[in-house]
PDB file of C-alpha atoms and ligand atoms in Angstrom:
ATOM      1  CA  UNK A 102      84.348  66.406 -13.232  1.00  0.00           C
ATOM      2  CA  UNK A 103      82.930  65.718  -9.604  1.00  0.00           C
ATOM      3  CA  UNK A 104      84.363  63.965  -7.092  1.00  0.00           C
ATOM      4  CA  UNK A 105      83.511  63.671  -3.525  1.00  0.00           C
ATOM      5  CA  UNK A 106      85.272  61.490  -1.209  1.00  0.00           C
ATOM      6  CA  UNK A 107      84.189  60.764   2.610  1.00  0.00           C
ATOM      7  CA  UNK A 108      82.039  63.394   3.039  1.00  0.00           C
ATOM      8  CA  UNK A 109      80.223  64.067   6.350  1.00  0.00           C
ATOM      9  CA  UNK A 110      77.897  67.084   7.146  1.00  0.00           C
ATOM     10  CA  UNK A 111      75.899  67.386  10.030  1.00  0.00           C
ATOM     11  CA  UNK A 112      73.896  70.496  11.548  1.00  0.00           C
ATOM     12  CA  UNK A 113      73.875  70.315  15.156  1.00  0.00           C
ATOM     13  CA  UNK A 114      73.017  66.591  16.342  1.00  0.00           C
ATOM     14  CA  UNK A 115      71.447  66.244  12.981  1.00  0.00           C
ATOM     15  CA  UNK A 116      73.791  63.901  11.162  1.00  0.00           C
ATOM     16  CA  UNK A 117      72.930  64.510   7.207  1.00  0.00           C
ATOM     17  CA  UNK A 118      75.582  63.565   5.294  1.00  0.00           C
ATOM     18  CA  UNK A 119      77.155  60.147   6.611  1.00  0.00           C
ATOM     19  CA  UNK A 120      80.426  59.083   4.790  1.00  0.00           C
ATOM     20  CA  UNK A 121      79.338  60.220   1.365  1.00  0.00           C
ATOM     21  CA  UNK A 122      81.708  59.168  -1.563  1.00  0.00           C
ATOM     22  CA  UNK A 123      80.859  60.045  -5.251  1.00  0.00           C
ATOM     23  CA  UNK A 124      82.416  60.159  -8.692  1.00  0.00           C
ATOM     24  CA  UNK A 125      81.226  61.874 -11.779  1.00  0.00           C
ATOM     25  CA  UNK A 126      83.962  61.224 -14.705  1.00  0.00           C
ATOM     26  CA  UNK A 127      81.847  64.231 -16.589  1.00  0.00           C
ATOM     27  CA  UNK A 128      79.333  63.969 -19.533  1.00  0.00           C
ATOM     28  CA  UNK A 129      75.585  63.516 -18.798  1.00  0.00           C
ATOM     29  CA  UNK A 130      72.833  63.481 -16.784  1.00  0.00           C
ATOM     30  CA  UNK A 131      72.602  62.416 -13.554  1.00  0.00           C
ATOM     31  CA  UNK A 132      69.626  62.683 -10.879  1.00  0.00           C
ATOM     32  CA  UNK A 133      70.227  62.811  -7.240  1.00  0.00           C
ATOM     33  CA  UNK A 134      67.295  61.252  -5.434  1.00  0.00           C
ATOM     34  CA  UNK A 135      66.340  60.172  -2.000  1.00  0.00           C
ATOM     35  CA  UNK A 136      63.318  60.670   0.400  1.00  0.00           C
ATOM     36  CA  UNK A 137      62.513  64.596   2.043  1.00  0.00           C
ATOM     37  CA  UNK A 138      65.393  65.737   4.302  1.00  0.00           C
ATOM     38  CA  UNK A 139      67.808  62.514   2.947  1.00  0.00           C
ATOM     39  CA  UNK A 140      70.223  65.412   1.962  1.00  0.00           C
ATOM     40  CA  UNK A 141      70.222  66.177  -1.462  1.00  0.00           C
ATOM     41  CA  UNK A 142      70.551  69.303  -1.475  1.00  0.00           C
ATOM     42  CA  UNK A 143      72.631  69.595   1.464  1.00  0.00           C
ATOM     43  CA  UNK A 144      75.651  67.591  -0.973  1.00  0.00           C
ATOM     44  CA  UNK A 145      74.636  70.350  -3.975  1.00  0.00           C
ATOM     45  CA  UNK A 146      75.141  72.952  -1.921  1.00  0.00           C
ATOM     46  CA  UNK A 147      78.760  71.687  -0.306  1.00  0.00           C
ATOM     47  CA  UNK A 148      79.933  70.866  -4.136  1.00  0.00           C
ATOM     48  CA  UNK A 149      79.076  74.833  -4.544  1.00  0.00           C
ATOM     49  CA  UNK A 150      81.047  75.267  -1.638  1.00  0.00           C
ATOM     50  CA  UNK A 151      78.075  76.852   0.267  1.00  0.00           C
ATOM     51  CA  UNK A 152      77.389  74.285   3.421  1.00  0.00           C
ATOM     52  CA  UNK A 153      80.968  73.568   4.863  1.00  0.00           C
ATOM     53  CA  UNK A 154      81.608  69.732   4.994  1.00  0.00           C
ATOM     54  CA  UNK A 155      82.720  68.833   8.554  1.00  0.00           C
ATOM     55  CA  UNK A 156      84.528  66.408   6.996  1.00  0.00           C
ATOM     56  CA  UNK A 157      85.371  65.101   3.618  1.00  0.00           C
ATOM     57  CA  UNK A 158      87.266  66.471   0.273  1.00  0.00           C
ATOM     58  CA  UNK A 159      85.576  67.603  -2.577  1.00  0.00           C
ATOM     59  CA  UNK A 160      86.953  68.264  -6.450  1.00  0.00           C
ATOM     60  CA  UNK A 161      85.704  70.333  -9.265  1.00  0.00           C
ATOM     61  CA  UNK A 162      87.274  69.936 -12.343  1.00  0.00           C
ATOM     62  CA  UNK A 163      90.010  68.725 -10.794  1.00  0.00           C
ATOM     63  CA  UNK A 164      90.731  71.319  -8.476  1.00  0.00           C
ATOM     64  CA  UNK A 165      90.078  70.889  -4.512  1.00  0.00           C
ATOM     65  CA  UNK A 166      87.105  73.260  -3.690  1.00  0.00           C
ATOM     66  CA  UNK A 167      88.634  74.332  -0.252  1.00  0.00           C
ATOM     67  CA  UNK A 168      92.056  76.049  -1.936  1.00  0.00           C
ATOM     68  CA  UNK A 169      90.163  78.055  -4.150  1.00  0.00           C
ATOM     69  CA  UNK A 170      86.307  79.358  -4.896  1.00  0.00           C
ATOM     70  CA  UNK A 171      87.276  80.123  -8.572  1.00  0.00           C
ATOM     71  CA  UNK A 172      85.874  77.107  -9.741  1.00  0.00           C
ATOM     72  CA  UNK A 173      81.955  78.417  -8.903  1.00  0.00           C
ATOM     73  CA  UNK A 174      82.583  80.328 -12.550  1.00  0.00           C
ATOM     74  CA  UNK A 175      82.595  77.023 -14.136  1.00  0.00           C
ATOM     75  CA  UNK A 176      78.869  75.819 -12.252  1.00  0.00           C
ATOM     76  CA  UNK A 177      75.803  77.373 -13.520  1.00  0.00           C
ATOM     77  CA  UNK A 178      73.290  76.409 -10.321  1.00  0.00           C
ATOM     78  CA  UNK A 179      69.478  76.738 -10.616  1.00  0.00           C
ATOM     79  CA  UNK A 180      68.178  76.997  -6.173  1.00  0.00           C
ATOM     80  CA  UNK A 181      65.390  75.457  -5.040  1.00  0.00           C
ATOM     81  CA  UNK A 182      64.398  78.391  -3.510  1.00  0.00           C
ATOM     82  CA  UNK A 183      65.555  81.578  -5.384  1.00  0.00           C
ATOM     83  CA  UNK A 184      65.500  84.543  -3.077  1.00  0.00           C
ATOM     84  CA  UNK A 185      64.786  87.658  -5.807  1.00  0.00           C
ATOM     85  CA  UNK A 186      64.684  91.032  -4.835  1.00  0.00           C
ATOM     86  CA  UNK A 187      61.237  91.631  -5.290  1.00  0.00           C
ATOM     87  CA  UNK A 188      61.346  95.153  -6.243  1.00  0.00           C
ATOM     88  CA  UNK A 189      63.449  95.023  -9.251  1.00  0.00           C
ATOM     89  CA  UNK A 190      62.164  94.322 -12.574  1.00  0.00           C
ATOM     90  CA  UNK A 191      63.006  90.839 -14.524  1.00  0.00           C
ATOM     91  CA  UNK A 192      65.151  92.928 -17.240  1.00  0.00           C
ATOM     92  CA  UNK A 193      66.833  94.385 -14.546  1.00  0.00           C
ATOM     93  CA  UNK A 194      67.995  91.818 -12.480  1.00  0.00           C
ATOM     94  CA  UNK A 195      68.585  89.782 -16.319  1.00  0.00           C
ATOM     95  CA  UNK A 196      71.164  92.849 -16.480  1.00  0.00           C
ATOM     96  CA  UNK A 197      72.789  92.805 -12.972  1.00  0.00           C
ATOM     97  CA  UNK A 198      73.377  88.808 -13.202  1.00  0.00           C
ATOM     98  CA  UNK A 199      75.006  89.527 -16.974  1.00  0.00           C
ATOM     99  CA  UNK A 200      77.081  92.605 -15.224  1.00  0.00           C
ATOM    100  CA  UNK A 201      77.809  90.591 -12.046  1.00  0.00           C
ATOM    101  CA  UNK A 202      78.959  87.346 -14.414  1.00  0.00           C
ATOM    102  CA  UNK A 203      79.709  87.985 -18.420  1.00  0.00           C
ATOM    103  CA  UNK A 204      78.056  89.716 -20.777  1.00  0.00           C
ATOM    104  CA  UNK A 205      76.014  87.401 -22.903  1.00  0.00           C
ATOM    105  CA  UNK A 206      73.087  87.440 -25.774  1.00  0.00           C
ATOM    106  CA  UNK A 207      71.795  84.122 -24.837  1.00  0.00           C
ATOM    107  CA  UNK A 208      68.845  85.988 -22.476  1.00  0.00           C
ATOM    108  CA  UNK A 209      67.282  86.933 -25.737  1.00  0.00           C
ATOM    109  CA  UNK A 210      66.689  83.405 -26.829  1.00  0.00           C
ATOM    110  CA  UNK A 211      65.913  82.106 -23.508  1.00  0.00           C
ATOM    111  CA  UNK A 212      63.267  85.096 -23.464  1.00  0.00           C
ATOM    112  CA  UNK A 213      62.065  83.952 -26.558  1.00  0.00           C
ATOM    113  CA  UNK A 214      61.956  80.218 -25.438  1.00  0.00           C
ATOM    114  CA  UNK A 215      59.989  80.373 -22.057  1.00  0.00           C
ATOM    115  CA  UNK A 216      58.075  83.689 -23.737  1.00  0.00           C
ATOM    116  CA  UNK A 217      59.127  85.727 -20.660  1.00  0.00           C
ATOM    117  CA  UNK A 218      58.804  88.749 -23.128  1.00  0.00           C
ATOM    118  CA  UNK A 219      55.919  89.995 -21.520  1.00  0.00           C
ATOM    119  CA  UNK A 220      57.305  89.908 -17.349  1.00  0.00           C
ATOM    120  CA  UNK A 221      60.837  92.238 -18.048  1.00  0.00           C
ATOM    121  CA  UNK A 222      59.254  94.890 -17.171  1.00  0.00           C
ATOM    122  CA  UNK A 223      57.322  93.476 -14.325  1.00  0.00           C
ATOM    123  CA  UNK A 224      58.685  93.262 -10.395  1.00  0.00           C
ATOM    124  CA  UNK A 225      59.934  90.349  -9.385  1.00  0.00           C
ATOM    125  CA  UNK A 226      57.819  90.242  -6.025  1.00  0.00           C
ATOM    126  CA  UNK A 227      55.017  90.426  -8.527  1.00  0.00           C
ATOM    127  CA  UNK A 228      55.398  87.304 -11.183  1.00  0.00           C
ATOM    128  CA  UNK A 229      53.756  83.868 -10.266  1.00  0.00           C
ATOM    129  CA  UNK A 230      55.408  80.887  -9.002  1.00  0.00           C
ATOM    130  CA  UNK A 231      56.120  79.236 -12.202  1.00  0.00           C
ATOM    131  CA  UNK A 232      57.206  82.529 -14.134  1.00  0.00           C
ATOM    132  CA  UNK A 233      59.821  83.065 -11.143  1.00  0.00           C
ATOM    133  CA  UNK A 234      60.944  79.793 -11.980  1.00  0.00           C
ATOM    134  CA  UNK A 235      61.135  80.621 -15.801  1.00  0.00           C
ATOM    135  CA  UNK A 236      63.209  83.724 -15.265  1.00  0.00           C
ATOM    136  CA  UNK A 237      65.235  81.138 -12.418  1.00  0.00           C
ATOM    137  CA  UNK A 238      65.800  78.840 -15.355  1.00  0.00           C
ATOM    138  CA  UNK A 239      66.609  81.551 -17.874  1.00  0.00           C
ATOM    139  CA  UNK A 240      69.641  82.704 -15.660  1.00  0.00           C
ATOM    140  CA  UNK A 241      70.796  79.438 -15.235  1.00  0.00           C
ATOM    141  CA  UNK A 242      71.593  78.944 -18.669  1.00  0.00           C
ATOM    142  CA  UNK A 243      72.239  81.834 -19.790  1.00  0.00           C
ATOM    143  CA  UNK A 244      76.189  81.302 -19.428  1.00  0.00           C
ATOM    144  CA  UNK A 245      78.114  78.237 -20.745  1.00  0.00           C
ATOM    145  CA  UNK A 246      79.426  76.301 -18.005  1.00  0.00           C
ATOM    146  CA  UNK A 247      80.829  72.612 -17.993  1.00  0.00           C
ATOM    147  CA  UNK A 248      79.007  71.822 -14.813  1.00  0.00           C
ATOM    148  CA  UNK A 249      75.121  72.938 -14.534  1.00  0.00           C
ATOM    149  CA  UNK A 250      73.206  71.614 -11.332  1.00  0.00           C
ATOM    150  CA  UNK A 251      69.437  71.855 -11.042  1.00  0.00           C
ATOM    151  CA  UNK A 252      67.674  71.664  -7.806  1.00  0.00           C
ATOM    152  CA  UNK A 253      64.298  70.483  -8.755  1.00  0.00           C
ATOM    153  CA  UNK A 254      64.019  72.744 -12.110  1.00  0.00           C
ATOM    154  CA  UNK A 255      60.055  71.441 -12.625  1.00  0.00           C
ATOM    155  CA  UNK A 256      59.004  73.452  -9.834  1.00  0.00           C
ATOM    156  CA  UNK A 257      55.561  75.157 -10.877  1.00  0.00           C
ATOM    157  CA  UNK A 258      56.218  74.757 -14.499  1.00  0.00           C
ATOM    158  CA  UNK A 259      53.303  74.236 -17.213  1.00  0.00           C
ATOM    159  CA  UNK A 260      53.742  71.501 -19.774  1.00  0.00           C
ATOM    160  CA  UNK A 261      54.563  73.596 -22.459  1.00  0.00           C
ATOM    161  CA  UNK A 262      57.410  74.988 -19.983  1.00  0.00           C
ATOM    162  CA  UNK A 263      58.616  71.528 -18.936  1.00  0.00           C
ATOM    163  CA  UNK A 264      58.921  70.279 -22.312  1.00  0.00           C
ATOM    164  CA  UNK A 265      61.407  73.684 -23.397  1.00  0.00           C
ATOM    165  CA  UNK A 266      63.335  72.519 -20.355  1.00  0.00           C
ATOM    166  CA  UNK A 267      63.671  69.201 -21.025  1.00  0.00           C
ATOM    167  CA  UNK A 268      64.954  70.405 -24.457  1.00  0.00           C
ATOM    168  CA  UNK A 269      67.395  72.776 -23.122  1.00  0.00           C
ATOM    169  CA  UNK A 270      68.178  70.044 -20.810  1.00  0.00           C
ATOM    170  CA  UNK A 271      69.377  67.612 -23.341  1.00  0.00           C
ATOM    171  CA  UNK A 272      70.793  70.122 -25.614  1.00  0.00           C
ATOM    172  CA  UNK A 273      73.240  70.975 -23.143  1.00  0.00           C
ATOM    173  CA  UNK A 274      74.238  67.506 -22.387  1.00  0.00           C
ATOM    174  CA  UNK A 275      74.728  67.265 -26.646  1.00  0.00           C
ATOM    175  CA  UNK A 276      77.404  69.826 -25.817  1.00  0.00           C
ATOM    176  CA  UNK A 277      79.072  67.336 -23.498  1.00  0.00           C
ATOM    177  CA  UNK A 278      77.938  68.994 -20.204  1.00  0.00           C
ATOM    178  CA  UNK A 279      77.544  67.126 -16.797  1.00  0.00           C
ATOM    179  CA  UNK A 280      74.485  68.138 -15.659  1.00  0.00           C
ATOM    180  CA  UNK A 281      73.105  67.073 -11.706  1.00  0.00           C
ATOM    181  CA  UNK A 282      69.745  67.141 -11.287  1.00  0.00           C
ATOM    182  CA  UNK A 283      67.874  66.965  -8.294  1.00  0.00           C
ATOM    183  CA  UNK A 284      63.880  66.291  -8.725  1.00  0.00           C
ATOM    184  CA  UNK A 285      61.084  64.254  -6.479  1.00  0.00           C
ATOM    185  CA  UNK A 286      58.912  64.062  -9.978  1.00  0.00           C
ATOM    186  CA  UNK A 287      59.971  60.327 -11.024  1.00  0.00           C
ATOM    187  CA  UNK A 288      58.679  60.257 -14.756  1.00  0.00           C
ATOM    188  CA  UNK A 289      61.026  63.604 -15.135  1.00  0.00           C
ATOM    189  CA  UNK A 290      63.995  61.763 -14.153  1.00  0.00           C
ATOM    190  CA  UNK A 291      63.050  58.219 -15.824  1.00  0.00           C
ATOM    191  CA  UNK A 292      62.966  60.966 -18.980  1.00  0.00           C
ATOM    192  CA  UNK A 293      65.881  62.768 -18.827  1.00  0.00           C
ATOM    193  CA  UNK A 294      68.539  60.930 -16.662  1.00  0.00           C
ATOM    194  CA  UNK A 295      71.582  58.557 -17.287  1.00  0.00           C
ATOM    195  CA  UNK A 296      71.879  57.551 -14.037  1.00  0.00           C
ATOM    196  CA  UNK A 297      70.751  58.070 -11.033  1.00  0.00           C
ATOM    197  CA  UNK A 298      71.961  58.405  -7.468  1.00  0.00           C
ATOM    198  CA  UNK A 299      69.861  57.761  -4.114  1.00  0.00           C
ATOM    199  CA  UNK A 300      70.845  58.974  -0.866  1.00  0.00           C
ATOM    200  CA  UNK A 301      69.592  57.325   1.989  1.00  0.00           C
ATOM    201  CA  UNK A 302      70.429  57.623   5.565  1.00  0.00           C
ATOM    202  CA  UNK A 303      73.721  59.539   4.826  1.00  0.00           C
ATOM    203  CA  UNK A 304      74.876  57.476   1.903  1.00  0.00           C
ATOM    204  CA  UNK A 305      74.580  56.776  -1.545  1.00  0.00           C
ATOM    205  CA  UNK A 306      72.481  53.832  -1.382  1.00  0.00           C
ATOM    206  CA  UNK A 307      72.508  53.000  -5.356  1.00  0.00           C
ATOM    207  CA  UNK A 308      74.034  54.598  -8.338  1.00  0.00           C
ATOM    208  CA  UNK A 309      73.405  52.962 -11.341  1.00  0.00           C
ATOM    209  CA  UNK A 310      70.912  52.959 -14.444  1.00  0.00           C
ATOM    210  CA  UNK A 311      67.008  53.084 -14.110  1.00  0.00           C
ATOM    211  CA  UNK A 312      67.475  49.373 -15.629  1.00  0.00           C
ATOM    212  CA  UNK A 313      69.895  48.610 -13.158  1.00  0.00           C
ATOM    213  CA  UNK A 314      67.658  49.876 -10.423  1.00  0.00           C
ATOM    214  CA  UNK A 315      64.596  47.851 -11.700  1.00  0.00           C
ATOM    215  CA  UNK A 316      66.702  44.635 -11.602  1.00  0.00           C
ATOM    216  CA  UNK A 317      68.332  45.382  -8.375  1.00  0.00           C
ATOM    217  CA  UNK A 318      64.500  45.970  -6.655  1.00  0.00           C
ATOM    218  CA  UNK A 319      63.054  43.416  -9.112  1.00  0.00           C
ATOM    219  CA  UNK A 320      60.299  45.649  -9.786  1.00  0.00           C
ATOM    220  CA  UNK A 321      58.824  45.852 -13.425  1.00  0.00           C
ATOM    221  CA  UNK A 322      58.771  50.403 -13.485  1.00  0.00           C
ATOM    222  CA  UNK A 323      60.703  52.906 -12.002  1.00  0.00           C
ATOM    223  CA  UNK A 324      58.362  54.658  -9.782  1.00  0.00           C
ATOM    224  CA  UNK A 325      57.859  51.435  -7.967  1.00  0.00           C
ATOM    225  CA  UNK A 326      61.581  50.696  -7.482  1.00  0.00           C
ATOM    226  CA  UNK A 327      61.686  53.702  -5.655  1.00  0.00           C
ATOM    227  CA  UNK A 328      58.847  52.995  -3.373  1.00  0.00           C
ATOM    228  CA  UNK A 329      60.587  49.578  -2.615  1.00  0.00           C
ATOM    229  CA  UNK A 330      63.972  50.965  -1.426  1.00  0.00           C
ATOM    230  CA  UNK A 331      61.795  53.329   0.494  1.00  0.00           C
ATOM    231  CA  UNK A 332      59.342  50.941   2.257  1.00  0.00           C
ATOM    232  CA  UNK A 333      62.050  48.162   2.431  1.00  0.00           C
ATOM    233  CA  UNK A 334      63.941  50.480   4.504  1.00  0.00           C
ATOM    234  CA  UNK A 335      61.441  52.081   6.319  1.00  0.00           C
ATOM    235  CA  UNK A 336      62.371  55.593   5.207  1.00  0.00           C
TER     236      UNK A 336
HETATM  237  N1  LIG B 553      71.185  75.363   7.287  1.00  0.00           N
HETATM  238  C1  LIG B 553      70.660  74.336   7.954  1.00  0.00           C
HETATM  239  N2  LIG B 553      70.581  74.344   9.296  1.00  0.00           N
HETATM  240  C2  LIG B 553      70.068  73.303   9.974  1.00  0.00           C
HETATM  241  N3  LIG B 553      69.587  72.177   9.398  1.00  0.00           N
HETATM  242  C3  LIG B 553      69.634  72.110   8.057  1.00  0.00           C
HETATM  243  C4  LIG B 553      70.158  73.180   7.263  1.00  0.00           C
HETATM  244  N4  LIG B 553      70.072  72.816   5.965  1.00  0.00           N
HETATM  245  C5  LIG B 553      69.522  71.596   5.940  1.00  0.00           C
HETATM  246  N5  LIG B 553      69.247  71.165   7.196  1.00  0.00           N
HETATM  247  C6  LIG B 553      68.684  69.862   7.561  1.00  0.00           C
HETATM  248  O1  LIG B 553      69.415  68.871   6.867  1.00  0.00           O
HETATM  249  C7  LIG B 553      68.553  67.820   6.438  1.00  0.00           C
HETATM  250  C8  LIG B 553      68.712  67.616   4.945  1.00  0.00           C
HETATM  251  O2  LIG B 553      68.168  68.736   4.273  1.00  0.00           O
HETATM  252  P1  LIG B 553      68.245  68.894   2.690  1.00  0.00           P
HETATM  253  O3  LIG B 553      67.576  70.178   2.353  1.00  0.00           O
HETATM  254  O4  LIG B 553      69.640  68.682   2.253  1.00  0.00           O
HETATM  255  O5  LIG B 553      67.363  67.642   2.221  1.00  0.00           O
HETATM  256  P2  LIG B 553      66.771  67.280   0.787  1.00  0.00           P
HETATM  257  O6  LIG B 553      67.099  65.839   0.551  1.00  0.00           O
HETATM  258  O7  LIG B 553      67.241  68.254  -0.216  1.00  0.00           O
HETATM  259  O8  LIG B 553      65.204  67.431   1.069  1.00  0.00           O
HETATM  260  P3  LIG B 553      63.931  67.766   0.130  1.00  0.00           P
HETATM  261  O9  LIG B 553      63.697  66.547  -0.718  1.00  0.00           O
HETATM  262  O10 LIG B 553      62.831  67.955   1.122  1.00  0.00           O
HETATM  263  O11 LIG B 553      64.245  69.005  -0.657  1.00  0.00           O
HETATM  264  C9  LIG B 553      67.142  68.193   6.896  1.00  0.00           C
HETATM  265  O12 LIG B 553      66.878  67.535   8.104  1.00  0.00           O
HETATM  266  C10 LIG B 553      67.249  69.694   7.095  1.00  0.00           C
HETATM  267  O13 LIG B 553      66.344  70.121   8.087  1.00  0.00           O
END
């Protein structure tokens, strides 16, 4: 499904990405995790073929990203940051993303799920934090793809929010979808991951299991297995 092999990104003297090498054989969840500025979202965004490796290869579905940017039909991305136009309304931008990518009646349940109902006739420059973030969720799955990458979906959600995520979450993964998550909130990931995968210092430091993590940092809980990677290696 994924597969990255050597990849190195830097910006300026800034050396992010160090020799990064990654498979993902398709089929689950899997959380990317490492400290603030370790680079998570740097590797997201070269999979999507948005940051340009300097060097490294990269394949989608088989396909080297560099030949051909076809394959970004088959990734439904949710941004960390998403950059609306804040003078259109929710139902229209809802209609320009259907027009812009295929037509599709799986808004109306989404609507239905996060109750956005109420905001489609609202601007976008005018909707709260977490309601952004609903209608930033809502056109992320709104299409079908085999590869869906989240980076850090919880974002100013309520609980009621998070749970219908978390749903929609693992009902896509029923479906047989690889899903990449990216998330600082640890009892998310403990909840909804397969594996995970921690970047530090410009490489993956451990890919494994939660279990497997525990054992390796022979700590009893998750959260604290973190911390110990994190203060054993002074990051
Ligand atoms: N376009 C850019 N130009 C210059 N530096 C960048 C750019 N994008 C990212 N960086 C730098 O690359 C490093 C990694 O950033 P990145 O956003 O990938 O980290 P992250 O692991 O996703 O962090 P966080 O957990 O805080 O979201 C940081 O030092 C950041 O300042």
């Amino acid at each position: 499904m994924v597969s990255i092999q050597n990849l190195y990104k830097r910006f300026g003297k800034n050396e992010v990405l160090k020799g990064i090498d990654l498979s993902i054989k398709g089929g689950g969840i899997f959380a990317i995790l490492g400290p603030n500025g370790s680079g998570k979202t740097t590797l997201i965004k070269s999979i999507l073929g948005m940051v340009i490796p300097n060097k490294g290869d990269i394949s989608v579905l088989g396909e080297n990203i560099s030949k051909n940017s076809d394959y970004r039909h088959k990734i439904d991305y949710l941004p960390q940051i998403a950059n609306f136009p804040s003078n259109l309304k929710v139902k229209e931008l809802i209609r320009m993303i259907k027009d812009l990518r295929k037509n599709t009646n799986e808004d109306e349940r989404l609507i239905e799920l996060f109750k956005i109902q109420p905001f489609l006739d609202k601007k976008l420059g005018n909707l709260s934090g977490g309601t952004k973030q609903k209608v930033n969720i809502l056109l992320t799955f709104m299409f079908d793809s085999p590869l869906i990458i989240l980076d850090e979906p919880t974002t100013g959600l309520d609980p009621i929010s998070l749970i219908r995520l978390k749903e929609l979450i693992q009902d896509e993964k029923a479906k047989g979808k690889t899903i990449l998550i990216t998330s600082h909130i640890m009892s998310f990931v403990e909840e909804v991951s397969d594996e995970i995968v921690f970047i530090l210092e410009g490489k993956i430091y451990f890919r494994g299991s939660i279990s497997e993590l525990k054992t390796k940092t022979s700590q009893p809980d998750f959260e604290h297995a973190i911390a110990s990677i994190l203060t054993d290696n002074h990051a």
